[in-house]
Tab-separated table of C-alpha atoms in Angstrom:
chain	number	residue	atom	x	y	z
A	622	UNK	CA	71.011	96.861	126.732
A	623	UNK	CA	74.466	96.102	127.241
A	624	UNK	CA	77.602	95.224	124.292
A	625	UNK	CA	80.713	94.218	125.026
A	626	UNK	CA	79.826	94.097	128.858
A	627	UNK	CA	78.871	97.208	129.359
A	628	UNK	CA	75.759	98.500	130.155
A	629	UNK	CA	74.319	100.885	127.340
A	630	UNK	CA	70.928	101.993	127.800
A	631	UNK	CA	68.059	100.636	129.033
A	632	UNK	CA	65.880	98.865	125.778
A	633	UNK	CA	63.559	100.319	124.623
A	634	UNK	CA	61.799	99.234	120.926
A	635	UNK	CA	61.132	102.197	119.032
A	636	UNK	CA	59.445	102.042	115.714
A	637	UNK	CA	60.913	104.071	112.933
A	638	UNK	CA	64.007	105.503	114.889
A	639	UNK	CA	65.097	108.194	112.823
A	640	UNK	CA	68.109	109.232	114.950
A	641	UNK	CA	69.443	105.310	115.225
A	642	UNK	CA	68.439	104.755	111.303
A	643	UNK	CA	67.066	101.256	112.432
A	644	UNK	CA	63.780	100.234	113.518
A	645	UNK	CA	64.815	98.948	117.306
A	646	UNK	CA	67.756	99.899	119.704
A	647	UNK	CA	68.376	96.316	119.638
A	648	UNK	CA	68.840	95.973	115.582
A	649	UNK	CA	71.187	99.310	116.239
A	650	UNK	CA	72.966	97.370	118.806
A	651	UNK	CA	73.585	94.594	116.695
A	652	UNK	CA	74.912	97.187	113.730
A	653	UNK	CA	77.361	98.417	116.389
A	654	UNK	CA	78.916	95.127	117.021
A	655	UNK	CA	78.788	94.427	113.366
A	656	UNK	CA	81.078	97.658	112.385
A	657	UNK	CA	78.176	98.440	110.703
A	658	UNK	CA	77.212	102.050	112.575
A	659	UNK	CA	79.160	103.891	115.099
A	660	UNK	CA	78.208	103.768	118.893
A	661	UNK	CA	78.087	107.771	118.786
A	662	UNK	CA	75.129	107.679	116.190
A	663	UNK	CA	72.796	106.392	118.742
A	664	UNK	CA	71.017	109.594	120.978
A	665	UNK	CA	70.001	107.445	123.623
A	666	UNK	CA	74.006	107.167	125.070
A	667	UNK	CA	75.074	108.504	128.177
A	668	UNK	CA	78.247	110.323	127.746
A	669	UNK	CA	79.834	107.727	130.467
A	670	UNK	CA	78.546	104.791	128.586
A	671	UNK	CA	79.905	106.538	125.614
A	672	UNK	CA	83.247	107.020	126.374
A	673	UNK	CA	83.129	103.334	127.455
A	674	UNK	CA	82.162	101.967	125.104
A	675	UNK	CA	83.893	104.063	122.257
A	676	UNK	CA	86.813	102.549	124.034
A	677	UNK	CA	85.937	98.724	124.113
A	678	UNK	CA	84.932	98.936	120.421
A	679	UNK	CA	87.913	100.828	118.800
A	680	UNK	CA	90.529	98.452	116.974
A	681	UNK	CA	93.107	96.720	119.268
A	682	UNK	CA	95.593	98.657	117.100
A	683	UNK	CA	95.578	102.418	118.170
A	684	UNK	CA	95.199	104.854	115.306
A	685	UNK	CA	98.164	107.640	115.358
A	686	UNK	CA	98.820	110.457	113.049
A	687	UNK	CA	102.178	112.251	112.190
A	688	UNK	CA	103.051	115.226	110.102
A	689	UNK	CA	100.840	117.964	109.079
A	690	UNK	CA	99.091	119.466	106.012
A	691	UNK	CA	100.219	116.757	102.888
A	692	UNK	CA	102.589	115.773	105.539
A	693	UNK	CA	99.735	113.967	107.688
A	694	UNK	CA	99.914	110.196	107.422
A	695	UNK	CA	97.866	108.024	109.500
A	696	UNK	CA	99.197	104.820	111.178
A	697	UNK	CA	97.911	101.710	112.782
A	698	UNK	CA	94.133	101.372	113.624
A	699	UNK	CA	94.418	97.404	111.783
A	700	UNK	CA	91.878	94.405	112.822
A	701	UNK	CA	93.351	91.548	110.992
A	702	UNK	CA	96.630	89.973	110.748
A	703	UNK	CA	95.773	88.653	106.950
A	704	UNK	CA	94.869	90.770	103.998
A	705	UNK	CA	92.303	88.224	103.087
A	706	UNK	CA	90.792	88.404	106.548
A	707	UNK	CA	90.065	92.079	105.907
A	708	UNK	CA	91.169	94.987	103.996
A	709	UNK	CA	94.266	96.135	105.922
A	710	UNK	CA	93.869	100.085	106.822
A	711	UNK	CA	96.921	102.082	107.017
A	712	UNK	CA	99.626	101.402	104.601
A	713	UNK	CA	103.398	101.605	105.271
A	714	UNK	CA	105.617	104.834	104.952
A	715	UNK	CA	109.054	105.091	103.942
A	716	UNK	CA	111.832	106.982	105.106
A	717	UNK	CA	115.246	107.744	104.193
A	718	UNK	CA	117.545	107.666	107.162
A	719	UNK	CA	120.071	110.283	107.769
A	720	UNK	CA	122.789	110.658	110.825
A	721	UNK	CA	125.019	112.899	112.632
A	722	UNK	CA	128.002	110.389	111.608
A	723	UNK	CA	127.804	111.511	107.970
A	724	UNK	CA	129.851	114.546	106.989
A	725	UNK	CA	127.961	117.645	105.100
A	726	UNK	CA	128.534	116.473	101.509
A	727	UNK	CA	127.147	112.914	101.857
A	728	UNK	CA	124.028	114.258	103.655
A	729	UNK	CA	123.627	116.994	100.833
A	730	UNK	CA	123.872	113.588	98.436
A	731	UNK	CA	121.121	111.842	100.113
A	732	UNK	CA	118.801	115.158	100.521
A	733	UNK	CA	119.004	115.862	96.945
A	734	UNK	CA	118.462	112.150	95.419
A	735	UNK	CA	115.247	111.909	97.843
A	736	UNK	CA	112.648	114.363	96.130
A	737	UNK	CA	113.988	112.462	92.614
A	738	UNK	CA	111.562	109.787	93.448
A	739	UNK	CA	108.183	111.124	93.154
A	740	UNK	CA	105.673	109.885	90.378
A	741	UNK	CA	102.106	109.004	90.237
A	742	UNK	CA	100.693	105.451	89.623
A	743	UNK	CA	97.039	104.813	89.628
A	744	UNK	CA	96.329	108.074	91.112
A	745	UNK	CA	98.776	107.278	93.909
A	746	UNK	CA	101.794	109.267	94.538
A	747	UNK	CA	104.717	107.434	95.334
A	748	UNK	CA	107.605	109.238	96.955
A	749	UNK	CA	109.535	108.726	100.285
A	750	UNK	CA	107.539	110.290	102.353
A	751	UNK	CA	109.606	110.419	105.596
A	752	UNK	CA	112.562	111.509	107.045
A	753	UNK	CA	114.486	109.721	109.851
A	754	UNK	CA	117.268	111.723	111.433
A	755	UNK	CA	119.339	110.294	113.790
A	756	UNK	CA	121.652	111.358	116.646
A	757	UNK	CA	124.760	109.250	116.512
A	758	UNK	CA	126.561	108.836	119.800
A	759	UNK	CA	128.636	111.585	120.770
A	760	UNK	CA	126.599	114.370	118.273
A	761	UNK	CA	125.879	117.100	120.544
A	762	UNK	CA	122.570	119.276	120.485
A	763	UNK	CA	123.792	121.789	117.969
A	764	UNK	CA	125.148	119.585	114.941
A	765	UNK	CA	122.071	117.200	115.606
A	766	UNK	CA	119.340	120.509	115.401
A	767	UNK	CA	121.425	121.910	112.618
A	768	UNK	CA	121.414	118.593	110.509
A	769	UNK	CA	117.010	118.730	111.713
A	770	UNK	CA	116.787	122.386	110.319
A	771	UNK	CA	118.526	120.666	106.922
A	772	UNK	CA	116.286	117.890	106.921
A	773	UNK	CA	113.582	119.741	107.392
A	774	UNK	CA	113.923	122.054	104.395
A	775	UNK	CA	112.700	119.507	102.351
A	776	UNK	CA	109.320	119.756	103.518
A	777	UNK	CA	108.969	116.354	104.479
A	778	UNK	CA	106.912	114.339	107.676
A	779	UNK	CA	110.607	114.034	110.156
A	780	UNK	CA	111.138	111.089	112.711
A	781	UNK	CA	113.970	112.485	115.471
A	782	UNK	CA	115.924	109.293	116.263
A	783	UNK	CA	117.373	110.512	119.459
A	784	UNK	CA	117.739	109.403	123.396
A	785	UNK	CA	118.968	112.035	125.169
A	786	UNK	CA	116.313	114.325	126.260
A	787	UNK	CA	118.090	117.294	125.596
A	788	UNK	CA	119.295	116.885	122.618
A	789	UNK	CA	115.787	115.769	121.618
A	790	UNK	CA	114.703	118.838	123.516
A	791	UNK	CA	116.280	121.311	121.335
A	792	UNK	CA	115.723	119.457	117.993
A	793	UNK	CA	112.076	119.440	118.623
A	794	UNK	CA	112.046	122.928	119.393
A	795	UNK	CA	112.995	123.898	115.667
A	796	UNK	CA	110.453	121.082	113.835
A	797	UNK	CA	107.841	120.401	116.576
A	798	UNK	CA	104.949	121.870	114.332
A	799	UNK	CA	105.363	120.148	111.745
A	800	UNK	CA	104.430	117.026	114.018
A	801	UNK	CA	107.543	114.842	114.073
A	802	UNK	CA	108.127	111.773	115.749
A	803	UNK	CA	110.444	111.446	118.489
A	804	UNK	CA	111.867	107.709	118.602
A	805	UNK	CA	114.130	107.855	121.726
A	806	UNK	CA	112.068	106.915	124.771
A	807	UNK	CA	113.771	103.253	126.652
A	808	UNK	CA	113.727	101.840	129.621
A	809	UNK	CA	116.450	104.323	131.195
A	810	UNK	CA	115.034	107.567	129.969
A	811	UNK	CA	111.280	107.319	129.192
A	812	UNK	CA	110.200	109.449	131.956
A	813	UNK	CA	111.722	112.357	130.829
A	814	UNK	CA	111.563	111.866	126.996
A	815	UNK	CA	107.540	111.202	127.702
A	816	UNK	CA	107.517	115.137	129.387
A	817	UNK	CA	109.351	116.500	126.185
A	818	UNK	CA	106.977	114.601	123.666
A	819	UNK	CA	103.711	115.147	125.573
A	820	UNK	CA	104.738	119.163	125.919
A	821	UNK	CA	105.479	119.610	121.923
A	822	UNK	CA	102.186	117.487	121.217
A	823	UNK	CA	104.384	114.639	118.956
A	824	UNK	CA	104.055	110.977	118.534
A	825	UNK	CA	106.720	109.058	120.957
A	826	UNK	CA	109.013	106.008	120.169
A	827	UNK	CA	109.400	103.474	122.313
A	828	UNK	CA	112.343	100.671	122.115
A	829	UNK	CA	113.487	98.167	124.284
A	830	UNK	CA	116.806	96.137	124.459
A	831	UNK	CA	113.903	93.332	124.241
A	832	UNK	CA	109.973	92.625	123.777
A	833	UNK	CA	109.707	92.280	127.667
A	834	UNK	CA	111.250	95.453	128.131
A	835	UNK	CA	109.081	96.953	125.371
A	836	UNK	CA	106.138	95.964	126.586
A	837	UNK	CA	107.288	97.455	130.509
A	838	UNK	CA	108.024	100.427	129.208
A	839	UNK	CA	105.216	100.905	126.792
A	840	UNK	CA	102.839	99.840	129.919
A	841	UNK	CA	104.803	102.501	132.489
A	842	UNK	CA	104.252	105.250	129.467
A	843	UNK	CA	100.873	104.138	129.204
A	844	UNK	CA	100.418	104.798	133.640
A	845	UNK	CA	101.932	108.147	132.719
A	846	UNK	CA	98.446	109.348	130.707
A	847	UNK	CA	100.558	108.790	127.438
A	848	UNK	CA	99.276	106.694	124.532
A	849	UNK	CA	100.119	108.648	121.679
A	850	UNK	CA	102.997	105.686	120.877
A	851	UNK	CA	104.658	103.956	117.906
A	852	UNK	CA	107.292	100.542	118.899
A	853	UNK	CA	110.529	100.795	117.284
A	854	UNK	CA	110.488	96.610	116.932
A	855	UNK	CA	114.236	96.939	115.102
A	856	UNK	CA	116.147	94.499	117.014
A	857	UNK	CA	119.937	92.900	116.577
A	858	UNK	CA	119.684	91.505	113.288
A	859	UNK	CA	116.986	90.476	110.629
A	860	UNK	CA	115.598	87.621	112.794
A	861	UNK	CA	114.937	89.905	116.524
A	862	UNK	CA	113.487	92.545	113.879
A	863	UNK	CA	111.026	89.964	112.159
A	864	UNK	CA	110.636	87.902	115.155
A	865	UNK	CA	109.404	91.295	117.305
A	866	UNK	CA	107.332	92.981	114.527
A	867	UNK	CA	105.259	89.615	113.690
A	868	UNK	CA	104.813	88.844	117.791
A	869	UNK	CA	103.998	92.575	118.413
A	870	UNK	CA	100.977	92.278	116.151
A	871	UNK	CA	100.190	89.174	116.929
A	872	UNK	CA	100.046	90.053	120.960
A	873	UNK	CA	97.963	93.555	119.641
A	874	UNK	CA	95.103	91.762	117.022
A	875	UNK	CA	95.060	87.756	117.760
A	876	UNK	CA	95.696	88.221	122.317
A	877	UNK	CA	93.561	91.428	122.319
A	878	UNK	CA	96.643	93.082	124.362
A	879	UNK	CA	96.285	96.343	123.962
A	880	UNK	CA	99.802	97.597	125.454
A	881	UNK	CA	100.866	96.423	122.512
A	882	UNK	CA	98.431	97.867	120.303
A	883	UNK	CA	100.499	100.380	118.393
A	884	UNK	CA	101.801	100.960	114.765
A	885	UNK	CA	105.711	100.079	114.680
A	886	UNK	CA	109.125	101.734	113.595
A	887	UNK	CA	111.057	98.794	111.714
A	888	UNK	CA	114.699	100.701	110.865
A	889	UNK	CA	116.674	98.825	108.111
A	890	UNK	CA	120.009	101.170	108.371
A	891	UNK	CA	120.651	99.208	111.615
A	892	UNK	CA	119.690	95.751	109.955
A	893	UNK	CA	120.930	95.852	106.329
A	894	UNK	CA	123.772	97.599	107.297
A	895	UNK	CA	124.623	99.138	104.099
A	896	UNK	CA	123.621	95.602	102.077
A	897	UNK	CA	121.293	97.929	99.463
A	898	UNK	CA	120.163	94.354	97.961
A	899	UNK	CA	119.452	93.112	101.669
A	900	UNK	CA	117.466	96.224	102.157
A	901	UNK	CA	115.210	95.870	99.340
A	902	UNK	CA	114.603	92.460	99.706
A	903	UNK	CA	113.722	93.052	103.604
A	904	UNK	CA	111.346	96.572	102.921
A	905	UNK	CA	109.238	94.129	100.679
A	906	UNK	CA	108.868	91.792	103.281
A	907	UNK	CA	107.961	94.248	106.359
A	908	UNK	CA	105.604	95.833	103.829
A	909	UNK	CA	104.145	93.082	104.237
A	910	UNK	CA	105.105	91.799	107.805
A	911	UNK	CA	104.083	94.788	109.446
A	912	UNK	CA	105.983	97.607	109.483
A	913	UNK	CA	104.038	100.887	109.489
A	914	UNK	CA	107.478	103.072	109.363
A	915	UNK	CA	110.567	101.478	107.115
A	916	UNK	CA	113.382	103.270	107.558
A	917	UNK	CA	115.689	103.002	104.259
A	918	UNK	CA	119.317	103.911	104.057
A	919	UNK	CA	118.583	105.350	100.235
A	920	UNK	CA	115.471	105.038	97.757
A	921	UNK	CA	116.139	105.217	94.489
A	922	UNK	CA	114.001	104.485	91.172
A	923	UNK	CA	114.696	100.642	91.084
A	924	UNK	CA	114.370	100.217	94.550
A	925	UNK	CA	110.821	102.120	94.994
A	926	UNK	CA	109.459	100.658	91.331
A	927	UNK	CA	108.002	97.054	92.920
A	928	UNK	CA	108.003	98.309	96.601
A	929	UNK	CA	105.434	100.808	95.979
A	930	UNK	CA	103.628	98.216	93.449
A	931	UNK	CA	104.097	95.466	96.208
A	932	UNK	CA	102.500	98.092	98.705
A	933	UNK	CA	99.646	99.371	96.516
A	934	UNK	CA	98.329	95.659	95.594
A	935	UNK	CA	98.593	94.726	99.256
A	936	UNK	CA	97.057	97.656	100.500
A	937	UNK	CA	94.115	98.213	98.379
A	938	UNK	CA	90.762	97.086	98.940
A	939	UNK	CA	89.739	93.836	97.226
A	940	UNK	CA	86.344	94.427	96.405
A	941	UNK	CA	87.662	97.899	94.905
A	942	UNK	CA	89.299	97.092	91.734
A	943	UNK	CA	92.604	99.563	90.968
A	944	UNK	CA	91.441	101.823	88.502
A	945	UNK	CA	93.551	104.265	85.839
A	946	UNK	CA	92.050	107.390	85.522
A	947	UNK	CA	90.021	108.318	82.214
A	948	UNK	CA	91.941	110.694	79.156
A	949	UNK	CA	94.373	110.440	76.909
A	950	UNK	CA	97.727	108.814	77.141
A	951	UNK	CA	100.308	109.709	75.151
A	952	UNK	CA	102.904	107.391	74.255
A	953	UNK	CA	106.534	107.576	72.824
A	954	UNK	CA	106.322	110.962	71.968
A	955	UNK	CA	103.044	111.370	70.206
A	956	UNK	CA	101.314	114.446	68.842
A	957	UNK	CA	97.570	115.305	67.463
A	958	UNK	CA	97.874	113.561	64.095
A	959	UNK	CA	99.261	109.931	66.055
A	960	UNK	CA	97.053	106.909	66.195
A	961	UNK	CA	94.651	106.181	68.788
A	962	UNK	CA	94.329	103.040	70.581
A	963	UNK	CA	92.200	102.241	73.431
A	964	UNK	CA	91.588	99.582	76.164
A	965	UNK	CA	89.819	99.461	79.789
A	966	UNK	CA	90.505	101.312	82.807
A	967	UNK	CA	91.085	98.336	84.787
A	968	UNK	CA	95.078	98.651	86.226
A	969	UNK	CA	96.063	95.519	85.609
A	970	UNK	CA	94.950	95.746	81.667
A	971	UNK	CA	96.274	98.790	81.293
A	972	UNK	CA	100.120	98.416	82.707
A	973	UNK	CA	100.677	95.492	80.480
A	974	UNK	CA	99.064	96.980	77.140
A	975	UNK	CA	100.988	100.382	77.837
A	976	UNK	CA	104.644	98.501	78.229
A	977	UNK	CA	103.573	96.716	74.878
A	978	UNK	CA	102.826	99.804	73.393
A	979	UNK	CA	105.714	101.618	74.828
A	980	UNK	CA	108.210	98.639	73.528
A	981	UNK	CA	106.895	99.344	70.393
A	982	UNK	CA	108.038	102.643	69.598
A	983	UNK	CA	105.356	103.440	67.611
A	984	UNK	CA	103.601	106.789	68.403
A	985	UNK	CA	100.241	106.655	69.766
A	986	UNK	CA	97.848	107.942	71.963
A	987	UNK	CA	95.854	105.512	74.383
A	988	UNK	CA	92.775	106.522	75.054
A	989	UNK	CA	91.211	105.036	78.615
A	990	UNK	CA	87.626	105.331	79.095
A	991	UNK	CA	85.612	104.466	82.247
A	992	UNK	CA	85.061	100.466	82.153
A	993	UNK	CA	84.636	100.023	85.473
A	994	UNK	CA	87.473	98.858	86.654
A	995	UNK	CA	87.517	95.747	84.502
A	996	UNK	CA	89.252	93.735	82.350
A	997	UNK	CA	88.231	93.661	78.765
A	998	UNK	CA	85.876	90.391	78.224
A	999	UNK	CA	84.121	91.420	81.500
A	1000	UNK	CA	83.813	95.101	81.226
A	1001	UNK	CA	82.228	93.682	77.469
A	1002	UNK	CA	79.683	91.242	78.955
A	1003	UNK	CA	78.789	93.699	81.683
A	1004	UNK	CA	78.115	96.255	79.168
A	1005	UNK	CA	81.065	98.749	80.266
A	1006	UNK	CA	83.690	99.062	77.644
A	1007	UNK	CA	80.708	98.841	74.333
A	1008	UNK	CA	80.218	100.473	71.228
A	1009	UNK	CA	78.153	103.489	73.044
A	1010	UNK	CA	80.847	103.867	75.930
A	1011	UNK	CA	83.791	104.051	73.256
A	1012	UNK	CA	82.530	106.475	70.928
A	1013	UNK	CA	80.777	108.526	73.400
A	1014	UNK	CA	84.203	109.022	75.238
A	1015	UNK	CA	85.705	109.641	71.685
A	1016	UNK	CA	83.743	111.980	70.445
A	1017	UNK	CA	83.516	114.051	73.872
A	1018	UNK	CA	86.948	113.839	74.623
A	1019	UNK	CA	89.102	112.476	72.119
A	1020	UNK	CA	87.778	114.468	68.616
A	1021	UNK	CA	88.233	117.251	69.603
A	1022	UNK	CA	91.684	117.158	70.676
A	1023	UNK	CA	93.483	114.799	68.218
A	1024	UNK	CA	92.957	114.643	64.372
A	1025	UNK	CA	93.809	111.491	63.587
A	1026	UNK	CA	91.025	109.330	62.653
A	1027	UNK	CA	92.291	105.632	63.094
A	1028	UNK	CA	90.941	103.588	66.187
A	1029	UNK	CA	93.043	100.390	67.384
A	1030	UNK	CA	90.004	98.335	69.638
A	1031	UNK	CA	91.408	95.072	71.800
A	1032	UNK	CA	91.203	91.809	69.839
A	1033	UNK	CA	89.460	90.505	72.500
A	1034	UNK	CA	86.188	92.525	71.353
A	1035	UNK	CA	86.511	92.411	67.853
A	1036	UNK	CA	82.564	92.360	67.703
A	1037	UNK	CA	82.477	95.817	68.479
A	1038	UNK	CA	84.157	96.913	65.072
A	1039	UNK	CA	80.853	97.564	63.064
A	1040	UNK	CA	78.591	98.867	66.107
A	1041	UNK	CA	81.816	102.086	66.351
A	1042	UNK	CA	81.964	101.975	62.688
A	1043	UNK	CA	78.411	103.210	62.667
A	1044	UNK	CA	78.722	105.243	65.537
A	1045	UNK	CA	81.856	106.629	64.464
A	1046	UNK	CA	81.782	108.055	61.061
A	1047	UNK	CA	84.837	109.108	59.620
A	1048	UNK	CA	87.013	106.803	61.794
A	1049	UNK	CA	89.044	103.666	60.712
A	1050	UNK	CA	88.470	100.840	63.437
A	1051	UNK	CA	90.964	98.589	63.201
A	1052	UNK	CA	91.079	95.427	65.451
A	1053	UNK	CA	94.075	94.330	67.214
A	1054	UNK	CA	95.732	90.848	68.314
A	1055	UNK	CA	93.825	89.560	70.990
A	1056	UNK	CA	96.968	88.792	73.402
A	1057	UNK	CA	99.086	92.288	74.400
A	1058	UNK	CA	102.786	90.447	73.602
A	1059	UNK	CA	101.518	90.738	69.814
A	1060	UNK	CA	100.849	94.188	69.899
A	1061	UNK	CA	104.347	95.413	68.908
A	1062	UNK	CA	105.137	93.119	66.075
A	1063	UNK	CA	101.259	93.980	64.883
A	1064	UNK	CA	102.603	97.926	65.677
A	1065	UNK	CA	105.706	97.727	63.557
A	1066	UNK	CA	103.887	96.158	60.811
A	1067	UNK	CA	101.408	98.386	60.617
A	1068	UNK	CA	104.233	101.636	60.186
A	1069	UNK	CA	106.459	99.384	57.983
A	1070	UNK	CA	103.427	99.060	55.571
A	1071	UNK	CA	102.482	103.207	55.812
A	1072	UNK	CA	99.616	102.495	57.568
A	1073	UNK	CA	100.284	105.091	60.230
């Protein structure tokens, strides 16, 4: 049987398979090509046709991992230029650049402001995850390794910016377990940065004054046994940079060329040039227009707000809607005897009804139960968010923990009000507007008249 051109094993039909899972080799063959099963499931592969095969099917984009422990991010291994293609794989990580140029008291700035950004949303956290340090011209190896060792002690994934090999020989010797990258190999000096990177077992950077010579070098790295790569694509100014990310993963997913089938290093500092509005505006778009590394010269609250919402809704799955974990949400400082309000788990729903509620002021705790991951009407009709759901969520998790006995339900299901009043002795169910932009003049009503 052969896939892809290469020669597999010899067919043979064999009814109920149990090592393949599939009645024939040929049906298994077909799941292969599909994406369906891996190649390695099968037990009738040589280890040759294995390896060759393992090879012709993996994604034109290489799959690399950095950092260690909570550190470890994985990069690359995308199929499809479009989200709508495909769901894209590995999102983007951000870094905060730092440089030899600075003096002590700005970098102390930067290194404190970084860990100030760190929240969870949707059961993502949402923090800048990496460091790039870089080695200004004319830094020599002990400021640069000393300004490492301070970068470092923020326990953060580090990328060494930094072409001369020793220099980037000595930096690497204080960090290289915690699996940095080193982005300094070129056309003049890849030969020896390739020995340093390859000996501490880190991810290398490749740049080139160019795409030709980025794809010459990549190719003469890739002769020397290494392919454990990421392209810095940052070119002259915001065109080169856009122009050189788009065509690198073009050449990688759409021309099959897999020299150029690595994640990429897109570093604003050098673009925005201290612009912060430029920046932001440009991180959004590479977010989406493909960098896997975006180096930042700062992130603060209102930068990282819609970049990590832009990169959450780009870089989730479809067909998976974003969910908000079930429990109890306290709002605007409420306690046990504040009212309860509830809606579905479905992200979308739930962002807009808690800013409502929030802009209220009113004191409140809203209570999420699993809906599916659903907005309201639907989660309704599919029989998610009903009268047994609610109150079995309420009475499990919510009675016993708060004492008030008043239950806000969305307008939208207002036919739910006597199945929970039945369900729910003791409780109030009171039905609010059916739009969320009504909710805090219906809020403020409801505590000007002593209702709550």
């Amino acid at each position: 049987m052969a896939l892809n051109g290469i020669q597999i094993f010899k067919l043979t039909p064999k009814k109920n398979c149990k090592e393949c899972g599939c009645p024939t080799c040929m049906a298994f063959s077909m799941k292969v090509a599909q994406g369906a099963m891996q190649i390695e499931q099968c037990p009738h592969m040589s280890d040759e046709a294995l390896a060759s095969l393992s090879e012709a099917t993996a994604p034109p984009m290489k799959t690399i991992k950095i950092g260690t422990g909570d550190g470890e991010f994985t990069l690359g291994g995308e199929t499809v230029l479009f989200r709508h293609e495909k769901t894209f794989v590995s999102k983007p990580r951000y870094a905060v650049g730092l440089c030899t140029c600075m003096d002590d008291a700005t970098v102390d700035a930067k290194l404190a402001e970084i860990p100030k950004v760190d929240y969870d949303r949707i059961g993502e956290r949402m923090y800048a995850e990496l460091i790039f340090v870089n080695c200004n011209e004319g830094a020599d190896a002990e400021k640069y390794t000393a300004l490492v060792k301070k970068a470092a002690g923020l326990g953060r994934t580090l990328i060494l910016g930094c072409t001369d090999p020793e220099i980037a020989k000595a930096a690497l010797a204080v960090c290289k377990d915690s699996k940095p990258v080193l982005d300094g190999a070129n056309a003049s000096n890849y030969e020896a940065m390739n020995a340093i990177a390859t000996e501490a077992g880190v991810v290398l950077g490749v740049s080139g004054k160019d795409l030709n010579e980025l794809y010459d070098t990549t190719a003469a790295l890739e002769k020397l046994g290494n392919k454990n790569l990421i392209l810095d694509t940052t070119g002259a100014d915001v065109k080169e940079t856009f122009a050189n990310t788009v065509q690198v993963r073009r050449a990688a997913l759409k021309d099959q060329d897999r020299t150029f089938g690595y994640p990429s290093i897109v570093n604003l500092v050098k673009v925005a040039r201290g612009d912060l509005h430029l920046q932001a505006a440009l991180a959004a778009m590479f977010t989406m227009k493909y960098g896997s590394i975006i180096v930042m010269e700062q992130m603060t609250y209102a930068e990282a707000l819609p970049l990590y919402g832009l990169r959450q809704n780009v870089f989730t799955d479809p067909q998976k809607p974003m969910k908000v974990e079930p429990g109890i949400y306290p709002l605007n400082g409420a306690d046990e005897n504040s009212l309860v309000v509830t809606t579905v788990d479905f992200a979308l729903t739930y962002f807009v009804v808690s800013g409502e509620l929030e802009r209220s002021g009113v004191p409140l705790n809203l209570v999420i139960n699993d809906a599916g991951g659903l907005s309201v009407l639907t989660s309704w009709a599919a029989g998610k968010f009903s009268g047994n759901s609610i109150s079995s969520f309420i009475k499990e998790n919510v009675e016993p923990k708060i004492k008030c006995r008043k239950l806000v339900i969305p307008g939208k299901v207002a036919v739910l009000k006597g199945d929970l009043e039945a369900k729910l002795p003791g409780w109030e169910i009171i039905v609010a507007p059916r739009e969320a932009v009504q909710l805090v003049k219906f809020l403020k009503d409801m505590q000007a008249e002593g209702q709550i």
